[in-house]
Short mmCIF file of C-alpha atoms and ligand atoms in Angstrom, two decimals:
data_model
loop_
_atom_site.label_atom_id
_atom_site.label_comp_id
_atom_site.label_asym_id
_atom_site.label_seq_id
_atom_site.Cartn_x
_atom_site.Cartn_y
_atom_site.Cartn_z
CA UNK A 11 0.11 -0.09 -0.07
CA UNK A 12 1.13 3.69 -0.47
CA UNK A 13 1.44 5.97 2.10
CA UNK A 14 -1.14 7.72 1.53
CA UNK A 15 -3.62 5.27 3.07
CA UNK A 16 -2.28 6.27 6.56
CA UNK A 17 -3.36 8.82 8.72
CA UNK A 18 -6.65 10.68 9.97
CA UNK A 19 -8.50 9.72 6.70
CA UNK A 20 -7.82 6.17 6.59
CA UNK A 21 -11.05 5.45 7.69
CA UNK A 22 -12.68 7.73 5.37
CA UNK A 23 -14.04 7.80 1.82
CA UNK A 24 -15.07 11.03 0.22
CA UNK A 25 -17.29 10.92 -2.81
CA UNK A 26 -16.31 12.32 -6.06
CA UNK A 27 -19.67 13.72 -6.30
CA UNK A 28 -18.85 15.97 -3.26
CA UNK A 29 -15.62 17.66 -5.78
CA UNK A 30 -18.19 17.53 -8.59
CA UNK A 31 -17.58 20.97 -10.29
CA UNK A 32 -14.05 21.67 -9.15
CA UNK A 33 -12.24 18.20 -10.15
CA UNK A 34 -12.26 15.76 -12.68
CA UNK A 35 -11.23 12.32 -12.13
CA UNK A 36 -8.00 12.61 -11.89
CA UNK A 37 -7.88 15.75 -9.94
CA UNK A 38 -9.99 14.54 -7.20
CA UNK A 39 -8.24 11.22 -6.89
CA UNK A 40 -4.88 13.40 -6.39
CA UNK A 41 -6.76 15.87 -4.23
CA UNK A 42 -8.02 13.02 -1.74
CA UNK A 43 -4.49 11.38 -2.02
CA UNK A 44 -2.71 14.47 -0.99
CA UNK A 45 -5.14 14.50 2.06
CA UNK A 46 -4.58 10.92 2.91
CA UNK A 47 -8.27 10.12 2.29
CA UNK A 48 -8.09 6.53 1.78
CA UNK A 49 -11.13 5.83 -0.72
CA UNK A 50 -13.68 7.51 -2.47
CA UNK A 51 -16.88 6.67 -4.58
CA UNK A 52 -16.09 6.71 -8.31
CA UNK A 53 -19.42 8.68 -9.64
CA UNK A 54 -20.26 6.91 -13.28
CA UNK A 55 -20.13 10.04 -15.19
CA UNK A 56 -16.74 10.55 -14.26
CA UNK A 57 -15.65 7.10 -15.12
CA UNK A 58 -17.20 7.36 -18.27
CA UNK A 59 -15.14 10.13 -19.34
CA UNK A 60 -12.03 8.60 -18.86
CA UNK A 61 -12.67 4.98 -19.12
CA UNK A 62 -12.17 1.80 -16.63
CA UNK A 63 -8.38 1.42 -17.40
CA UNK A 64 -7.24 4.53 -16.92
CA UNK A 65 -9.53 5.00 -13.85
CA UNK A 66 -8.13 1.92 -12.31
CA UNK A 67 -4.56 3.35 -12.90
CA UNK A 68 -5.02 6.49 -11.36
CA UNK A 69 -6.64 4.91 -8.08
CA UNK A 70 -3.67 2.63 -7.88
CA UNK A 71 -1.22 4.95 -8.50
CA UNK A 72 -2.84 7.43 -6.02
CA UNK A 73 -3.19 4.64 -3.11
CA UNK A 74 -7.04 5.50 -3.34
CA UNK A 75 -9.27 2.58 -2.97
CA UNK A 76 -12.54 2.85 -4.86
CA UNK A 77 -15.18 1.74 -2.09
CA UNK A 78 -18.10 1.60 -4.51
CA UNK A 79 -19.57 2.96 -8.04
CA UNK A 80 -22.52 5.41 -7.48
CA UNK A 81 -25.08 4.75 -9.15
CA UNK A 82 -26.55 2.25 -11.11
CA UNK A 83 -30.24 0.82 -10.97
CA UNK A 84 -32.74 3.10 -12.62
CA UNK A 85 -35.00 -0.06 -13.38
CA UNK A 86 -38.45 1.53 -13.34
CA UNK A 87 -39.60 2.29 -16.97
CA UNK A 88 -42.17 0.14 -18.53
CA UNK A 89 -41.82 -2.29 -21.41
CA UNK A 90 -39.51 -5.27 -22.50
CA UNK A 91 -37.18 -3.51 -24.73
CA UNK A 92 -36.60 -0.81 -21.58
CA UNK A 93 -36.20 -3.73 -19.13
CA UNK A 94 -33.62 -5.27 -21.62
CA UNK A 95 -31.84 -2.18 -21.92
CA UNK A 96 -31.92 -1.08 -18.31
CA UNK A 97 -30.76 -4.90 -17.55
CA UNK A 98 -27.70 -4.73 -20.10
CA UNK A 99 -26.68 -1.27 -18.81
CA UNK A 100 -26.65 -2.60 -15.33
CA UNK A 101 -24.32 -5.60 -16.08
CA UNK A 102 -21.71 -3.46 -17.86
CA UNK A 103 -21.64 -0.81 -14.75
CA UNK A 104 -21.43 -3.96 -12.46
CA UNK A 105 -18.08 -4.91 -14.78
CA UNK A 106 -17.21 -1.67 -14.54
CA UNK A 107 -17.15 -1.54 -10.66
CA UNK A 108 -15.37 -4.74 -10.46
CA UNK A 109 -12.63 -3.62 -12.62
CA UNK A 110 -11.89 -0.56 -10.47
CA UNK A 111 -12.09 -2.71 -7.57
CA UNK A 112 -14.97 -1.52 -5.91
CA UNK A 113 -16.70 -4.03 -3.50
CA UNK A 114 -20.47 -2.53 -4.03
CA UNK A 115 -22.55 -0.79 -6.63
CA UNK A 116 -24.66 2.04 -5.56
CA UNK A 117 -28.03 1.10 -6.86
CA UNK A 118 -31.40 3.51 -7.17
CA UNK A 119 -34.43 1.95 -8.10
CA UNK A 120 -35.42 5.20 -10.73
CA UNK A 121 -38.63 7.21 -10.09
CA UNK A 122 -41.85 7.46 -11.78
CA UNK A 123 -41.33 6.48 -15.60
CA UNK A 124 -42.54 10.11 -18.05
CA UNK A 125 -46.47 10.54 -17.92
CA UNK A 126 -47.28 7.74 -15.22
CA UNK A 127 -48.81 7.77 -12.12
CA UNK A 128 -48.65 4.31 -11.09
CA UNK A 129 -46.27 4.37 -8.63
CA UNK A 130 -46.85 0.91 -7.24
CA UNK A 131 -45.91 -0.64 -11.09
CA UNK A 132 -43.00 1.05 -11.18
CA UNK A 133 -41.59 -0.57 -7.45
CA UNK A 134 -43.07 -3.77 -9.04
CA UNK A 135 -41.10 -3.48 -11.75
CA UNK A 136 -37.66 -2.17 -9.81
CA UNK A 137 -38.05 -4.97 -7.69
CA UNK A 138 -38.68 -7.79 -10.44
CA UNK A 139 -35.42 -6.21 -12.12
CA UNK A 140 -33.62 -6.23 -9.06
CA UNK A 141 -33.83 -9.65 -8.99
CA UNK A 142 -32.72 -10.41 -12.05
CA UNK A 143 -29.48 -8.76 -11.48
CA UNK A 144 -28.38 -10.50 -8.90
CA UNK A 145 -26.72 -13.52 -10.75
CA UNK A 146 -24.42 -10.75 -12.37
CA UNK A 147 -23.63 -9.16 -9.48
CA UNK A 148 -22.78 -12.56 -7.33
CA UNK A 149 -20.33 -13.28 -10.93
CA UNK A 150 -18.89 -9.86 -10.91
CA UNK A 151 -18.13 -10.26 -7.09
CA UNK A 152 -19.63 -6.88 -6.74
CA UNK A 153 -22.57 -6.07 -4.31
CA UNK A 154 -25.52 -4.32 -5.07
CA UNK A 155 -26.00 -1.80 -2.45
CA UNK A 156 -29.71 -0.99 -2.61
CA UNK A 157 -30.58 3.04 -1.71
CA UNK A 158 -33.61 4.45 -0.35
CA UNK A 159 -33.60 7.89 -1.26
CA UNK A 160 -35.94 10.81 0.65
CA UNK A 161 -39.17 10.92 -0.68
CA UNK A 162 -39.15 14.01 -2.17
CA UNK A 163 -37.31 12.86 -4.76
CA UNK A 164 -39.42 9.76 -5.02
CA UNK A 165 -40.52 11.31 -8.42
CA UNK A 166 -37.61 11.17 -10.42
CA UNK A 167 -34.81 9.44 -8.73
CA UNK A 168 -36.42 6.55 -5.92
CA UNK A 169 -39.55 4.63 -5.96
CA UNK A 170 -38.57 3.67 -2.14
CA UNK A 171 -38.17 6.27 0.53
CA UNK A 172 -37.29 4.24 3.80
CA UNK A 173 -34.90 1.91 5.00
CA UNK A 174 -38.14 0.08 5.94
CA UNK A 175 -38.93 -0.57 2.30
CA UNK A 176 -35.54 -1.69 1.41
CA UNK A 177 -35.24 -4.26 4.46
CA UNK A 178 -38.65 -5.48 3.07
CA UNK A 179 -37.62 -5.81 -0.40
CA UNK A 180 -34.62 -7.98 0.11
CA UNK A 181 -36.48 -10.15 2.72
CA UNK A 182 -38.99 -10.36 -0.50
CA UNK A 183 -36.70 -10.81 -2.90
CA UNK A 184 -34.85 -13.27 -0.43
CA UNK A 185 -31.64 -12.32 -1.71
CA UNK A 186 -28.57 -13.53 -0.28
CA UNK A 187 -25.09 -11.23 0.40
CA UNK A 188 -24.92 -10.12 -3.47
CA UNK A 189 -27.64 -7.66 -2.32
CA UNK A 190 -27.18 -5.15 0.20
CA UNK A 191 -28.08 -1.36 1.39
CA UNK A 192 -26.63 1.61 1.45
CA UNK A 193 -27.53 3.58 4.53
CA UNK A 194 -27.44 7.42 3.24
CA UNK A 195 -28.49 9.74 6.58
CA UNK A 196 -29.69 12.30 4.06
CA UNK A 197 -32.10 10.50 3.10
CA UNK A 198 -33.63 8.77 5.94
CA UNK A 199 -32.88 10.71 9.14
CA UNK A 200 -36.58 11.68 9.11
CA UNK A 201 -37.83 8.02 9.60
CA UNK A 202 -39.82 6.63 12.37
CA UNK A 203 -38.26 3.57 13.77
CA UNK A 204 -35.02 4.17 12.28
CA UNK A 205 -32.96 2.66 14.95
CA UNK A 206 -35.24 -0.87 14.63
CA UNK A 207 -34.68 -0.80 10.70
CA UNK A 208 -31.04 -0.31 11.27
CA UNK A 209 -31.00 -3.09 13.77
CA UNK A 210 -33.07 -5.07 10.95
CA UNK A 211 -30.63 -4.47 8.21
CA UNK A 212 -27.73 -5.46 10.10
CA UNK A 213 -24.80 -7.12 8.00
CA UNK A 214 -27.20 -6.04 5.02
CA UNK A 215 -25.86 -2.46 5.56
CA UNK A 216 -22.48 -2.13 3.19
CA UNK A 217 -22.23 1.55 2.67
CA UNK A 218 -22.90 4.78 5.17
CA UNK A 219 -23.34 7.62 3.46
CA UNK A 220 -23.52 10.93 5.33
CA UNK A 221 -24.68 14.55 4.67
CA UNK A 222 -27.01 17.01 6.35
CA UNK A 223 -29.87 18.69 6.10
CA UNK A 224 -29.85 22.29 6.21
CA UNK A 225 -32.74 23.73 8.12
CA UNK A 226 -33.10 26.32 4.95
CA UNK A 227 -32.54 23.84 2.18
CA UNK A 228 -33.19 25.37 -1.08
CA UNK A 229 -33.16 22.03 -2.90
CA UNK A 230 -33.49 18.71 -1.43
CA UNK A 231 -31.22 17.43 -4.25
CA UNK A 232 -28.25 19.39 -4.83
CA UNK A 233 -28.44 21.51 -1.55
CA UNK A 234 -27.02 19.00 0.75
CA UNK A 235 -25.17 20.46 4.01
CA UNK A 236 -21.60 19.45 5.30
CA UNK A 237 -22.15 17.05 8.45
CA UNK A 238 -22.61 19.12 11.37
CA UNK A 239 -24.12 22.51 9.68
CA UNK A 240 -27.62 20.94 9.91
CA UNK A 241 -30.18 18.69 11.51
CA UNK A 242 -29.18 15.11 11.02
CA UNK A 243 -27.76 13.47 14.21
CA UNK A 244 -25.21 12.04 11.98
CA UNK A 245 -23.07 11.07 15.43
CA UNK A 246 -26.38 9.01 16.36
CA UNK A 247 -26.88 7.16 13.18
CA UNK A 248 -23.21 6.33 12.82
CA UNK A 249 -23.57 4.79 16.24
CA UNK A 250 -26.27 2.41 15.50
CA UNK A 251 -24.67 1.58 11.94
CA UNK A 252 -21.35 0.27 14.08
CA UNK A 253 -23.49 -1.48 16.47
CA UNK A 254 -24.38 -3.60 13.44
CA UNK A 255 -21.00 -4.57 12.99
CA UNK A 256 -20.09 -2.67 10.08
CA UNK A 257 -16.82 -1.93 9.49
CA UNK A 258 -16.89 0.20 6.48
CA UNK A 259 -15.79 3.77 6.15
CA UNK A 260 -18.18 6.73 6.70
CA UNK A 261 -18.63 8.01 3.30
CA UNK A 262 -19.02 11.78 2.79
CA UNK A 263 -21.50 12.76 -0.38
CA UNK A 264 -22.33 16.30 -0.84
CA UNK A 265 -24.66 17.38 -3.89
CA UNK A 266 -24.00 21.25 -3.27
CA UNK A 267 -24.70 23.56 -6.37
CA UNK A 268 -24.64 26.65 -3.89
CA UNK A 269 -21.80 26.34 -1.46
CA UNK A 270 -19.41 23.23 -1.38
CA UNK A 271 -19.22 22.57 -5.10
CA UNK A 272 -17.97 26.11 -5.71
CA UNK A 273 -14.93 25.98 -2.85
CA UNK A 274 -11.60 25.14 -3.42
CA UNK A 275 -11.42 21.20 -3.03
CA UNK A 276 -8.51 20.92 -0.81
CA UNK A 277 -10.44 23.58 1.57
CA UNK A 278 -13.67 21.18 1.47
CA UNK A 279 -11.54 17.97 2.11
CA UNK A 280 -9.91 19.39 5.13
CA UNK A 281 -13.31 20.48 6.38
CA UNK A 282 -14.75 17.56 5.60
CA UNK A 283 -11.95 15.53 7.85
CA UNK A 284 -12.67 17.55 10.93
CA UNK A 285 -16.59 17.31 10.50
CA UNK A 286 -15.97 13.33 10.33
CA UNK A 287 -13.80 13.42 13.25
CA UNK A 288 -16.28 14.62 15.36
CA UNK A 289 -18.93 11.99 14.61
CA UNK A 290 -16.51 8.99 14.56
ZN1 ZN B 303 -25.74 8.47 -0.98
#
């Protein structure tokens, strides 16, 4: 291992999306390395800009581990052709995740198809297609990390909104450990009974994402706060996740068009490290 994995950031993962507008793939990898941050979650659009081979080399050279690939899934479009296309895309993305050494692929159900109001049908399609991806995930050695998102983005991003639903789906599908859960504090901090659902999820939790919910949020998707600046008890949620036996890193995932994306990446990473030290 390269020395950059040592130090205060060794148990930390900062998603590429946190440096979305200041860094391309190479710049964000180098920024994390020089700040001793051991892991990143690779953003699919950034991966597609440079290709899997170059991405794997950049990560290896920098000593930065790809914790996961974000995001696959998007499984709700109706029709046989759309189903085939979505499954083919996801199989390619799973192979890409394996090629960069990512243990998981964060998987979103997708939202309600254009013109549709049939939420239950969209959920049913997503669940069935998720089940159909399991053999390929197993073969690729990459776990699908199903991520419920906040109900405000149900329309266009995720037709499941709670950890309870994610647990129910995995029970229904009857999956093995090729299907887990990405728990994002920003998505589920509001959920009644969250502690019980975290305990129920147990070893299913394969990724822990955090950000903060700003009291004056201007955009529920693109105005995430830095942990410590908002309403989420990240420290308490992290403690519950740790109690399940979770051994992965804290992953900081901040979509922030009006603030953090505009700042110098080294400054952002420095502040992330300070804030995570207060959670862990
Ligand atoms: Zn997330």
